[in-house]
Amino acid sequence: MIGAMMASSYNEDGHITVSGPGGGTLRSKKPENTAFKQQRLPAWQPILTAGTVLPAFFIIGLIFIPIGIGLYVTSNNIKEFEIDYTGEDVSSPCFNCSQSFSWNSTRPCTCVIPFYLEQPYESSVFMYYGLSNFYQNHRRYVKSRDDSQLNGDMESLLKPSKECEPYAMNENKPIAPCGAIANSMFNDTFELFYNDPNGTKVQIPLSNTGIAWWTDKHVKFRNPGLNNPNLTAAFQGTTKPVNWRRPVYELDSAPDNNGFINEDFIVWMRTAALPTFRKLYRIINKTSNMVPTLPRGNYTLEVVYNYPVRSFDGRKRMILSTISWMGGKNPFLGIAYITVGSVCFFLGVVLLIIHHKCGNRSNSADISN
Amino acid sequence: PIMTMCPLYVEKERHVKANAWDYNAKFCYADNHIKTSKYNIFTFLPINLFEQFQRVANGYFLVLLILQLIPEISSLSWFTTIVPLVLVLLVTAVKDATDDYFRHKSDQQVNNRQSQVLIRGSLQNEKWMNVRVGDIIKLENNQFVAADILLLCSSEPYGLCYIETAELDGETNLKVRQALTVTSDLGDITKLMNFDGEVICEPPNNKLDKFTGTLYWRDNKYPLDNDNMLLRGCVLRNTEWCFGMVIFAGLQTKLMQNCGRTTFKRTSIDKLMNTLVLWIFAFLICMGVVLAIGNTVWESWIGRNFQVFLPWDESQRSAVFSGFLAFWSYIIILNTVVPISLYVSVEVLRLGHSYFINWDRKMYHSQTDTAAEARTTTLNEELGQVEFIFSDKTGTLTQNIMVFRKCSIDGRTYGDVYNEFDQKVEITEKTACVDFSFNPLCDRRFRFYDSTLVEAIKLEDPAVQEFFRLLALCHTVMPEEKSEGHLVYQAQSPDEGALVNAARNFGFVFRARTPETITLCEMGQAVTYQLLAILDFNNVRKRMSVIVRNPQGQIKLYSKGADTVIFDRLDPSSEDLMYTTSEHLSEFAGEGLRTLALAYKDLDEDDFEIWMKKLLFASTVIENREDQLGALYEEIEQGLKLLGATAIEDKLQEGVAETIACLNLADIKIWVLTGDKLETAMNIGYSCNMLRDDMNEVFVVSGHTLQEVQQQLSIFFFDKACLISNFSVLRSAKEHILGLSRVGSAGDVEKTDMFLHDSVFEETIIAEYALVINGHSLAHALEPLLEHILLDVACLCKTVICCRVTPMQKAQVVELVKRHKRAITLAIGDGANDVSMIKTAHIGVGISGQEGTQAVLASDYSFAQFRYLQRLLLVHGRWSYFRMCNFLCYFFYKNFAFTLVHFWYGFFCGFSAQTVYDQWFITLFNIVYTSLPVLAMGLFDQDVDDRTSLRYPGLYKPGQQNLLFNKRLFFLCTLQGMGTSFLLFFIPYGAFSVMVKEDQQAFAVTIATSLVIVVSVQIGLDKHYWTAVNHLFIWGSVTVYFAILFAMQSNGMFGILPSNFPFVGTARSCLSEQSVWLVILLTTVVCVVPGLAVSFLRVDLFPTLTDKVRHLQQSRKREGPQGQNLRRVRRTSSRRSAYAFSHQQGYGELITSGKNMRASAVSSAHSPGRTPHSSNWIENMLKRKNEVSCISDESGDRAKNRLPSSSTEPELH
């Protein structure tokens, strides 16, 4: 066991010099007397007692239950109407369109779907399209875009990022916008008609602005050639995505909703979190306080059926919904709040009983060393 | 400057020629430059990185980084791994660099030491590093030897020189080295210049006690061995100067060859952590496999059809291959379950805890100006789990200061103080001290409180006079009088020094001695006695005697020794006195004092003549000399007349008894391992309350053979096993059988069997036993045959004392417990003889502030007083363990909660390894958003404060039982983490299915925000001690999260790098929705409430001691500080204490031969100012041991007074 000493072990001089209490040329090694170094920092030391925990449970219960009820009522007040127009069924009006779909067809297939609204929709109505079993959140799908290109960067416009593969180049021309997301943009179009009881068919005006996030429209997405009003020129040298029928600069006639800043496009580019999702399509603005935005009655939805989903068992829906401060119709939050609130309250009661029956209230009495 | 081609062959033989640089240079021996540092400025980066990447964790992250660079599987950006990795590497590199800087400095200091080298006919000062093999160097007293050198000549006769090898082998006694006779007269420069001997010797090796070589000089061969060598690291003592020739230098010296074998200690939590990381890793692989299978299935059922919108890559030819890629992708995104910051955070915590130990004022000893020091920063939490303490005695439990306390002279005791009512008064600081001013030669530091003794002296009571005369004559102390009246005594044992010093104060001043005479100053008159014989001490005789002729011509024999030994040899006339004295002795012993009996005898001139002749004859006999001398001594030491007895206090260190009591309450078993004798050790055992009279049995094992020891142990064990089974009615039958079977086959008890039943035995102990075992028996008991039963017996006992153990045995005992008892062991000691056990134990503690530094240098923690151990373990250790465990629990919880969200998301994104969170969030979560609160918790959290921890030692027990962090708890906290991740994912999932803004980025921000809030709330609940720092870090972290969130998603950042900050605007639009906040609130409550309810129920229904104490502490907070309720228990023992005399044989002979005496004039002329009072060798030899009790010179070195010296027992050498 003899020493495997460190080499430094004999650095100690043979003599030890220690300064006495009086003759201190050396600084004393006495540690400083600070609260920090002595671990005496003033501190709040909460402990779990019945007095703190049980009220917390009751308070949570008492707060959550009203919130839950509020949410539930709000959610119930939201009116929502949904049509699945995928056309799986032979009886479905879109059956033919869905069967005869082909990428190359030049003539758009239109299907007309009548429906009946049982309640009038008073406030502004949001029109959504919904897709199911559509994996917009697949990793390869999500990353298949070029944010620089979408931000109007000329270099990326002509030389899209590798991430966009295999939708980066087509026929040796860069695709604008590149990538799988843009390529798969939803391109069904809806028109909504109100069938007046007197027989006339009134087209309901659908607003296609204000459906995208402000930051997306004004920061994230920008057309190339910032001040170039001529989008066609700006997109010179690029080609449209493979699946698209029109190039990107022909998405809309309004110049502030065309090209990359087309709101339909922007909405599509904001990928959904889950494979079943809905995206805002149009807003039916409330026109006056007197007339409901959508009165009760018969309607016709005319769908230009362009978007194939049958190959992967996808579903397509059109949704009409009023909205509240908490978003669309979703009883989940309300129910969850009520449940959690009640459970907490109940737990509080149970704990209180347990505490009274067998709790260790005099638990400091039996401490022994 | 000569470039020589150096042969690369392995050195088989070393050729060194004195004064022949060119010749020696041919062999390219290592120079004397040493290097313990690892890096220099240029090599630091590559070498350090190389080392760091050898660590498994770093290697793991490097592999991940490489995986991330493969585009097909890269599910995360490169920066998510590289940023934390770089941070971790950086922190470690900074730490390594600082360490190495200090090594550089210490190397430099050593390399730049000066030594005198003979160059071209003159002595020149050279730095150590420039000393070369073959050089002749001069060493002076107290210098370190610069290299391994062959001693050529010295200032002492016969070419002798003395060295201390403490740095080398831990032995503190002086050793003699002798030069070859042919070279011993080379004492002047010219002769040395012309010395051209050549040494041919063994190649460099690490055997410290062996050297073989031959000197070829003037056509003669002279064999060389270890006795001719001075090794590097030794200190030249007591020798004016010496010359030597360098044989091995620098890294080839034996010292350096012994270096670098320091074992790296790791804590049990470290090991557990490594296991857990492997488990997690396996778990990670499992998750990867599950998700990869999911991916394969998904791709073949859905993905194949979804190719309209998402075609397969050309690399992704099949669903199976896609699954394979997904596996790696998932390994990347789930890698955070193995937390990269875990190791570095743990290091930071330990460092912080070490600083708290260094900073603790309550472990600072002001007399020696020594603060506690955590010398290793990796063992702190283990301090909270100690079950066995192995303590050295001398210098650790005791101060190694002997104080003359009481005496019994002629049937009367002196030493107690009585007040006017004849009641004994407790002696305190304030008690008036006896005035010794009548005596100009007194030692003014000597304290005695009973003035009756001085009065008796002044009345010239013959018995009292004879008593002190004996003390002044019968010893082997060497006096030194530096100036008139300034006496310094050099005693070889502190007891002896204390006795002589007492005699000095009472007017019998031992002033000088020659081989034939002893001069006393008796009450102011110089009296010279003729010293006729010293009948030296040895372990068997347990006494020593001197025979002197006083000025009146009478021959007297003075004897002192163990009471039993002396009483056996008394004249019948002393019988009455013997009984009285015996009573007094019991009384003294009861107070824990060490006693000696004193007796004298008048010798008849003729008888003495005859005896003396026999003695002279016997001392020339070669065979059986010892025995013959012993018989002669025995013959003359008969018919003694009793004078009385002395009682010396072996002063315990302050607070030892309280500390031991307290540690006992914490279920820590304390074993004393000492080199002392049985009696001494037991004495100390009693005085520090380890042994008590109310113990059922103190069992002493002192067998000399294996069989004896086995028998003793077995019988004891059998006895106790039966006894215990009587106590516990339920288990009686079973244990009885067990006890029997074990005793029957004591030797070959199965190890498993032992583990199985240990606990059963231990918990049924009601009776208290103590085991005392001596060195011989221990040697047998440690043999494989008996070690199990030894351990069993030892664990039955409350107290274990092993005496007369060698350093090696100390280590073996520690090793034994370490091996068989899966318990944490701690060894504490102060001397070089404790080094081995300090290194063996899980934790080694050195007592610092004393002269020997060996123990401290080998230790993991050091402080000045034994009593600080209590604070180190019960406060710092407990806190460290508690903090580390809480930290780990929370850390694993946090990472699981964070990472497993990806697992759940996998089921909804086609198992495509899409991340839930923003990449920046993943990068920063562990290192920015959540690191500081958990670090603050790990650094500052306290469940109970330090006073309470000391007051309730029971609070220490959870650590020993490993209750705060173990596999079960790990499982629970990962489960909690998994639950949290599940809720974190599915609550937003439920809510988001129809939200207004239901895109992926809003989803990510919602979950991330919930996560940060949930883990912050959780740490708030886990925390017991909210200091300002904790507040700052928790609130700060949440604030920083939001600040960074908004910054990262701001227009500006997006403008700079659009593709790296795609989340622009998400936080703004998402967090402005009330519904998102409702989701966050719901998630937080649902994640936190179950845990809260469970911990409330646990505290309420099954409160642990900690909970109770916290409760109490809370309610008492306003009542102000509480006093320690551990009162000092004074023992009321009637046990006979025994002779305690830490003496070594052979000094008598040295004195009578005069070998160790030198005219003081000569010595002072020779030695320059650096060694003011030197230099007979006994002094140096004893310096370390006896300092305080023997130095009478007050104006002398005051510092030394404060440095009670190291504890090595002389017998050990």
Coordinates of N, CA and C in Angstrom, one line a residue, chain B residues 12-158:
Chain B
K12 N 18.5 -2.5 -20.3 CA 18.6 -3.7 -19.5 C 19.5 -3.5 -18.3
E13 N 20.3 -2.5 -18.4 CA 21.3 -2.3 -17.4 C 21.7 -0.8 -17.5
R14 N 21.9 -0.2 -16.4 CA 22.3 1.2 -16.5 C 23.8 1.4 -16.2
H15 N 24.4 2.1 -17.1 CA 25.8 2.5 -16.9 C 25.9 4.0 -16.6
V16 N 26.4 4.3 -15.5 CA 26.6 5.7 -15.2 C 28.0 5.9 -14.7
K17 N 28.6 6.9 -15.2 CA 30.0 7.2 -14.8 C 30.0 8.6 -14.2
A18 N 30.6 8.7 -13.1 CA 30.6 10.0 -12.4 C 31.4 11.0 -13.2
N19 N 31.0 12.2 -13.2 CA 31.7 13.3 -13.8 C 32.0 13.1 -15.3
A20 N 31.2 12.3 -15.9 CA 31.5 12.0 -17.3 C 30.2 12.3 -18.1
W21 N 30.0 13.5 -18.4 CA 28.8 13.9 -19.1 C 28.7 13.3 -20.5
D22 N 29.8 13.3 -21.2 CA 29.7 12.8 -22.6 C 29.4 11.3 -22.6
Y23 N 30.0 10.6 -21.6 CA 29.8 9.2 -21.6 C 28.4 8.9 -21.3
N24 N 27.8 9.6 -20.3 CA 26.5 9.3 -19.9 C 25.5 9.7 -21.0
A25 N 25.8 10.7 -21.7 CA 24.9 11.2 -22.7 C 24.6 10.2 -23.8
K26 N 25.6 9.3 -24.0 CA 25.4 8.3 -25.0 C 24.1 7.5 -24.8
F27 N 23.7 7.3 -23.5 CA 22.6 6.4 -23.2 C 21.3 7.1 -23.2
C28 N 21.3 8.5 -23.3 CA 20.0 9.2 -23.4 C 19.1 8.9 -22.2
Y29 N 19.7 8.9 -21.0 CA 18.8 8.7 -19.8 C 17.9 10.0 -19.7
A30 N 16.8 9.7 -19.1 CA 15.8 10.9 -18.8 C 16.5 11.9 -18.0
D31 N 16.3 13.2 -18.3 CA 16.8 14.2 -17.5 C 15.9 14.4 -16.3
N32 N 16.3 15.4 -15.5 CA 15.6 15.5 -14.2 C 14.3 16.4 -14.3
H33 N 13.9 16.6 -15.5 CA 12.8 17.5 -15.7 C 11.5 16.6 -15.6
I34 N 10.6 17.0 -14.7 CA 9.4 16.2 -14.6 C 8.2 16.9 -15.2
K35 N 7.3 16.1 -15.6 CA 6.1 16.7 -16.3 C 4.9 15.9 -15.9
T36 N 4.1 16.5 -15.1 CA 2.8 15.8 -14.7 C 1.7 16.4 -15.5
S37 N 1.9 17.5 -16.1 CA 0.9 18.2 -16.9 C 0.6 17.4 -18.1
K38 N -0.6 17.5 -18.6 CA -1.0 16.7 -19.8 C -0.8 17.5 -21.1
Y39 N -1.1 18.8 -21.0 CA -1.1 19.5 -22.3 C -0.2 20.7 -22.3
N40 N 0.1 21.2 -23.5 CA 0.6 22.6 -23.6 C -0.3 23.3 -24.5
I41 N 0.0 24.6 -24.7 CA -0.9 25.4 -25.4 C -1.4 24.8 -26.8
F42 N -0.4 24.2 -27.4 CA -0.7 23.8 -28.8 C -1.4 22.4 -28.8
T43 N -1.0 21.6 -27.8 CA -1.6 20.2 -27.9 C -2.9 20.2 -27.1
F44 N -3.3 21.3 -26.4 CA -4.4 21.2 -25.6 C -5.7 20.8 -26.3
L45 N -5.9 21.5 -27.4 CA -7.2 21.3 -28.2 C -7.3 19.9 -28.7
P46 N -6.3 19.5 -29.5 CA -6.5 18.1 -30.0 C -6.6 17.0 -28.9
I47 N -5.6 17.1 -28.0 CA -5.6 16.0 -27.0 C -6.8 16.1 -26.1
N48 N -7.2 17.2 -25.7 CA -8.4 17.3 -24.8 C -9.6 16.9 -25.6
L49 N -9.8 17.2 -26.8 CA -10.9 16.8 -27.6 C -10.9 15.3 -27.7
F50 N -9.7 14.8 -28.0 CA -9.6 13.3 -28.2 C -10.0 12.6 -26.9
E51 N -9.6 13.2 -25.7 CA -9.9 12.5 -24.5 C -11.4 12.6 -24.2
Q52 N -12.0 13.8 -24.5 CA -13.4 14.0 -24.2 C -14.2 13.0 -25.0
F53 N -13.8 12.8 -26.3 CA -14.6 12.0 -27.1 C -14.5 10.5 -26.8
Q54 N -13.5 10.2 -25.9 CA -13.5 8.8 -25.5 C -14.5 8.5 -24.5
R55 N -15.1 9.6 -23.9 CA -16.2 9.3 -22.9 C -17.4 8.9 -23.7
V56 N -18.1 7.9 -23.1 CA -19.2 7.3 -23.9 C -20.2 8.3 -24.3
A57 N -20.6 9.2 -23.3 CA -21.6 10.1 -23.6 C -21.3 11.0 -24.7
N58 N -20.1 11.6 -24.7 CA -19.7 12.5 -25.8 C -19.6 11.8 -27.1
G59 N -19.1 10.5 -27.0 CA -19.0 9.7 -28.3 C -20.4 9.5 -28.8
Y60 N -21.3 9.3 -27.9 CA -22.7 9.1 -28.3 C -23.3 10.3 -29.1
F61 N -23.0 11.5 -28.5 CA -23.5 12.6 -29.2 C -22.8 13.0 -30.5
L62 N -21.5 12.5 -30.5 CA -20.8 12.7 -31.8 C -21.4 11.9 -32.9
V63 N -21.7 10.6 -32.5 CA -22.4 9.7 -33.5 C -23.7 10.3 -33.9
L64 N -24.4 10.9 -33.0 CA -25.7 11.5 -33.3 C -25.5 12.6 -34.3
L65 N -24.4 13.4 -34.0 CA -24.1 14.6 -34.9 C -23.9 14.1 -36.3
I66 N -23.1 13.0 -36.4 CA -22.8 12.5 -37.7 C -24.1 12.0 -38.4
L67 N -24.9 11.3 -37.6 CA -26.2 10.8 -38.2 C -27.0 12.0 -38.7
Q68 N -26.9 13.1 -38.0 CA -27.7 14.2 -38.5 C -27.3 14.8 -39.8
L69 N -26.0 14.5 -40.1 CA -25.5 15.1 -41.3 C -25.9 14.3 -42.5
I70 N -26.5 13.1 -42.3 CA -27.0 12.3 -43.4 C -28.4 12.8 -43.8
P71 N -28.6 13.4 -44.9 CA -29.9 14.1 -45.2 C -31.1 13.1 -45.1
E72 N -30.9 11.9 -45.5 CA -32.1 11.0 -45.5 C -32.7 10.8 -44.2
I73 N -31.8 10.8 -43.2 CA -32.4 10.5 -41.8 C -32.4 11.7 -40.9
S74 N -31.8 12.8 -41.4 CA -31.7 13.9 -40.5 C -33.1 14.5 -40.2
S75 N -33.5 14.2 -39.0 CA -34.8 14.8 -38.6 C -34.7 16.1 -37.8
L76 N -33.4 16.4 -37.5 CA -33.2 17.6 -36.8 C -32.1 18.4 -37.5
S77 N -32.0 19.7 -37.3 CA -30.9 20.4 -37.9 C -29.7 20.1 -37.1
W78 N -28.6 20.3 -37.7 CA -27.3 20.0 -37.1 C -27.1 20.7 -35.8
F79 N -27.7 22.0 -35.7 CA -27.3 22.8 -34.5 C -28.0 22.3 -33.2
T80 N -29.1 21.5 -33.4 CA -29.7 21.0 -32.1 C -28.8 20.1 -31.3
T81 N -27.9 19.4 -31.9 CA -27.0 18.6 -31.2 C -25.7 19.4 -30.9
I82 N -25.2 20.1 -31.9 CA -23.9 20.7 -31.8 C -23.9 21.8 -30.8
V83 N -24.9 22.5 -30.6 CA -24.9 23.6 -29.6 C -24.7 23.0 -28.2
P84 N -25.5 22.1 -27.8 CA -25.3 21.6 -26.4 C -23.9 20.9 -26.3
L85 N -23.6 20.1 -27.4 CA -22.3 19.4 -27.3 C -21.2 20.3 -27.2
V86 N -21.2 21.4 -27.9 CA -20.1 22.4 -27.8 C -20.0 23.0 -26.4
L87 N -21.2 23.2 -25.9 CA -21.3 23.8 -24.6 C -20.7 22.9 -23.5
V88 N -21.1 21.6 -23.7 CA -20.6 20.6 -22.7 C -19.1 20.5 -22.9
L89 N -18.6 20.4 -24.1 CA -17.2 20.2 -24.3 C -16.4 21.4 -23.8
L90 N -17.0 22.6 -24.0 CA -16.4 23.8 -23.5 C -16.2 23.8 -22.0
V91 N -17.3 23.5 -21.3 CA -17.2 23.5 -19.9 C -16.1 22.6 -19.4
T92 N -16.2 21.3 -19.9 CA -15.2 20.4 -19.5 C -13.8 20.8 -19.8
A93 N -13.6 21.4 -21.0 CA -12.3 21.8 -21.5 C -11.8 22.9 -20.5
V94 N -12.6 23.8 -20.1 CA -12.2 24.9 -19.2 C -11.7 24.3 -17.9
K95 N -12.5 23.3 -17.4 CA -12.1 22.7 -16.2 C -10.8 21.9 -16.3
D96 N -10.6 21.2 -17.4 CA -9.3 20.5 -17.6 C -8.2 21.5 -17.7
A97 N -8.5 22.6 -18.4 CA -7.4 23.5 -18.6 C -6.9 24.1 -17.3
T98 N -7.9 24.4 -16.4 CA -7.5 25.0 -15.1 C -6.7 24.0 -14.3
D99 N -7.2 22.7 -14.3 CA -6.4 21.7 -13.6 C -5.0 21.6 -14.1
D100 N -4.9 21.6 -15.4 CA -3.6 21.4 -16.0 C -2.7 22.6 -15.7
Y101 N -3.3 23.8 -15.7 CA -2.5 25.0 -15.4 C -1.9 24.8 -14.0
F102 N -2.6 24.3 -13.0 CA -2.1 24.1 -11.7 C -1.0 23.1 -11.7
R103 N -1.2 22.0 -12.5 CA -0.1 21.0 -12.6 C 1.1 21.6 -13.2
H104 N 1.0 22.5 -14.2 CA 2.1 23.2 -14.8 C 2.8 24.0 -13.8
K105 N 2.0 24.7 -13.0 CA 2.7 25.5 -12.0 C 3.5 24.7 -11.0
S106 N 2.9 23.6 -10.6 CA 3.5 22.8 -9.5 C 4.8 22.1 -10.2
D107 N 4.6 21.7 -11.4 CA 5.8 21.1 -12.1 C 6.9 22.1 -12.1
Q108 N 6.5 23.3 -12.5 CA 7.5 24.4 -12.6 C 8.2 24.6 -11.3
Q109 N 7.4 24.6 -10.3 CA 8.0 24.9 -9.0 C 9.0 23.8 -8.6
V110 N 8.6 22.5 -8.9 CA 9.6 21.5 -8.6 C 10.8 21.5 -9.5
N111 N 10.5 21.8 -10.7 CA 11.7 21.8 -11.7 C 12.6 22.9 -11.4
N112 N 12.1 24.0 -10.8 CA 13.0 25.1 -10.6 C 13.6 25.2 -9.3
R113 N 13.5 24.1 -8.5 CA 14.2 24.1 -7.2 C 15.7 24.1 -7.4
Q114 N 16.4 24.7 -6.5 CA 17.8 24.8 -6.7 C 18.5 23.6 -6.1
S115 N 19.5 23.1 -6.7 CA 20.4 22.2 -6.1 C 21.8 22.5 -6.5
Q116 N 22.7 22.0 -5.6 CA 24.1 22.3 -5.9 C 24.8 21.2 -6.7
V117 N 25.3 21.5 -7.8 CA 25.8 20.5 -8.7 C 27.3 20.8 -8.8
L118 N 28.1 19.8 -8.8 CA 29.5 19.9 -9.0 C 29.8 20.0 -10.5
I119 N 30.1 21.2 -10.9 CA 30.4 21.4 -12.4 C 31.8 22.0 -12.5
R120 N 32.6 21.4 -13.3 CA 34.0 21.9 -13.5 C 34.7 22.4 -12.3
G121 N 34.7 21.5 -11.3 CA 35.5 21.8 -10.1 C 34.9 22.8 -9.1
S122 N 33.7 23.2 -9.4 CA 33.1 24.0 -8.3 C 31.6 23.7 -8.2
L123 N 31.1 24.0 -7.0 CA 29.7 23.8 -6.8 C 28.9 24.9 -7.4
Q124 N 27.9 24.6 -8.2 CA 27.1 25.7 -8.8 C 25.7 25.4 -8.5
N125 N 24.9 26.4 -8.4 CA 23.5 26.3 -8.2 C 22.9 26.0 -9.6
E126 N 22.1 24.9 -9.6 CA 21.4 24.6 -10.8 C 20.0 24.3 -10.5
K127 N 19.1 24.5 -11.5 CA 17.7 24.1 -11.2 C 17.7 22.6 -11.3
W128 N 16.7 22.1 -10.6 CA 16.5 20.6 -10.5 C 16.4 20.0 -11.9
M129 N 15.7 20.7 -12.8 CA 15.5 20.1 -14.1 C 16.8 20.0 -14.9
N130 N 17.8 20.7 -14.5 CA 19.1 20.6 -15.2 C 20.0 19.6 -14.7
V131 N 19.6 19.0 -13.6 CA 20.5 17.9 -13.1 C 20.5 16.7 -14.0
R132 N 21.7 16.2 -14.3 CA 21.7 15.0 -15.2 C 22.3 13.8 -14.5
V133 N 22.0 12.7 -15.1 CA 22.5 11.4 -14.6 C 24.0 11.5 -14.6
G134 N 24.6 11.1 -13.6 CA 26.1 11.1 -13.5 C 26.6 12.3 -12.8
D135 N 25.8 13.3 -12.6 CA 26.2 14.5 -11.9 C 26.5 14.2 -10.4
I136 N 27.4 14.9 -9.8 CA 27.5 14.8 -8.4 C 26.9 16.0 -7.7
I137 N 25.9 15.8 -6.9 CA 25.3 17.0 -6.3 C 25.4 16.9 -4.8
K138 N 25.3 18.1 -4.2 CA 25.5 18.3 -2.8 C 24.1 18.5 -2.2
L139 N 23.8 17.9 -1.1 CA 22.5 18.1 -0.4 C 22.8 18.6 1.0
E140 N 21.9 19.5 1.4 CA 22.1 20.0 2.8 C 20.9 19.5 3.6
N141 N 21.1 19.8 4.9 CA 20.0 19.3 5.8 C 18.7 19.8 5.5
N142 N 17.7 19.0 5.6 CA 16.3 19.4 5.4 C 15.9 19.6 3.9
Q143 N 16.9 19.3 3.0 CA 16.5 19.5 1.6 C 15.9 18.2 1.1
F144 N 15.1 18.4 0.1 CA 14.6 17.3 -0.6 C 15.6 16.7 -1.5
V145 N 15.7 15.5 -1.7 CA 16.6 14.8 -2.6 C 16.1 15.0 -4.0
A146 N 16.9 15.5 -4.9 CA 16.5 15.9 -6.2 C 16.3 14.8 -7.2
A147 N 17.0 13.7 -7.0 CA 16.9 12.6 -7.9 C 17.3 11.4 -7.1
D148 N 17.2 10.2 -7.7 CA 17.7 9.0 -7.0 C 19.2 9.1 -7.1
I149 N 19.9 9.2 -6.0 CA 21.3 9.3 -6.0 C 22.0 8.3 -5.2
L150 N 23.2 8.0 -5.6 CA 24.1 7.1 -4.8 C 24.8 8.0 -3.8
L151 N 24.7 7.6 -2.6 CA 25.4 8.4 -1.5 C 26.9 8.2 -1.6
L152 N 27.6 9.2 -1.7 CA 29.1 9.1 -1.7 C 29.7 9.4 -0.4
C153 N 29.4 10.5 0.2 CA 30.0 10.8 1.5 C 29.1 11.8 2.2
S154 N 29.3 11.9 3.5 CA 28.4 12.8 4.2 C 29.2 13.5 5.4
S155 N 28.5 14.4 6.0 CA 29.2 15.1 7.1 C 29.3 14.2 8.3
E156 N 28.5 13.2 8.4 CA 28.5 12.3 9.6 C 29.7 11.3 9.5
P157 N 30.0 10.8 10.7 CA 31.0 9.8 10.7 C 30.5 8.5 9.9
Y158 N 31.5 7.8 9.4 CA 31.2 6.6 8.6 C 30.3 6.8 7.4

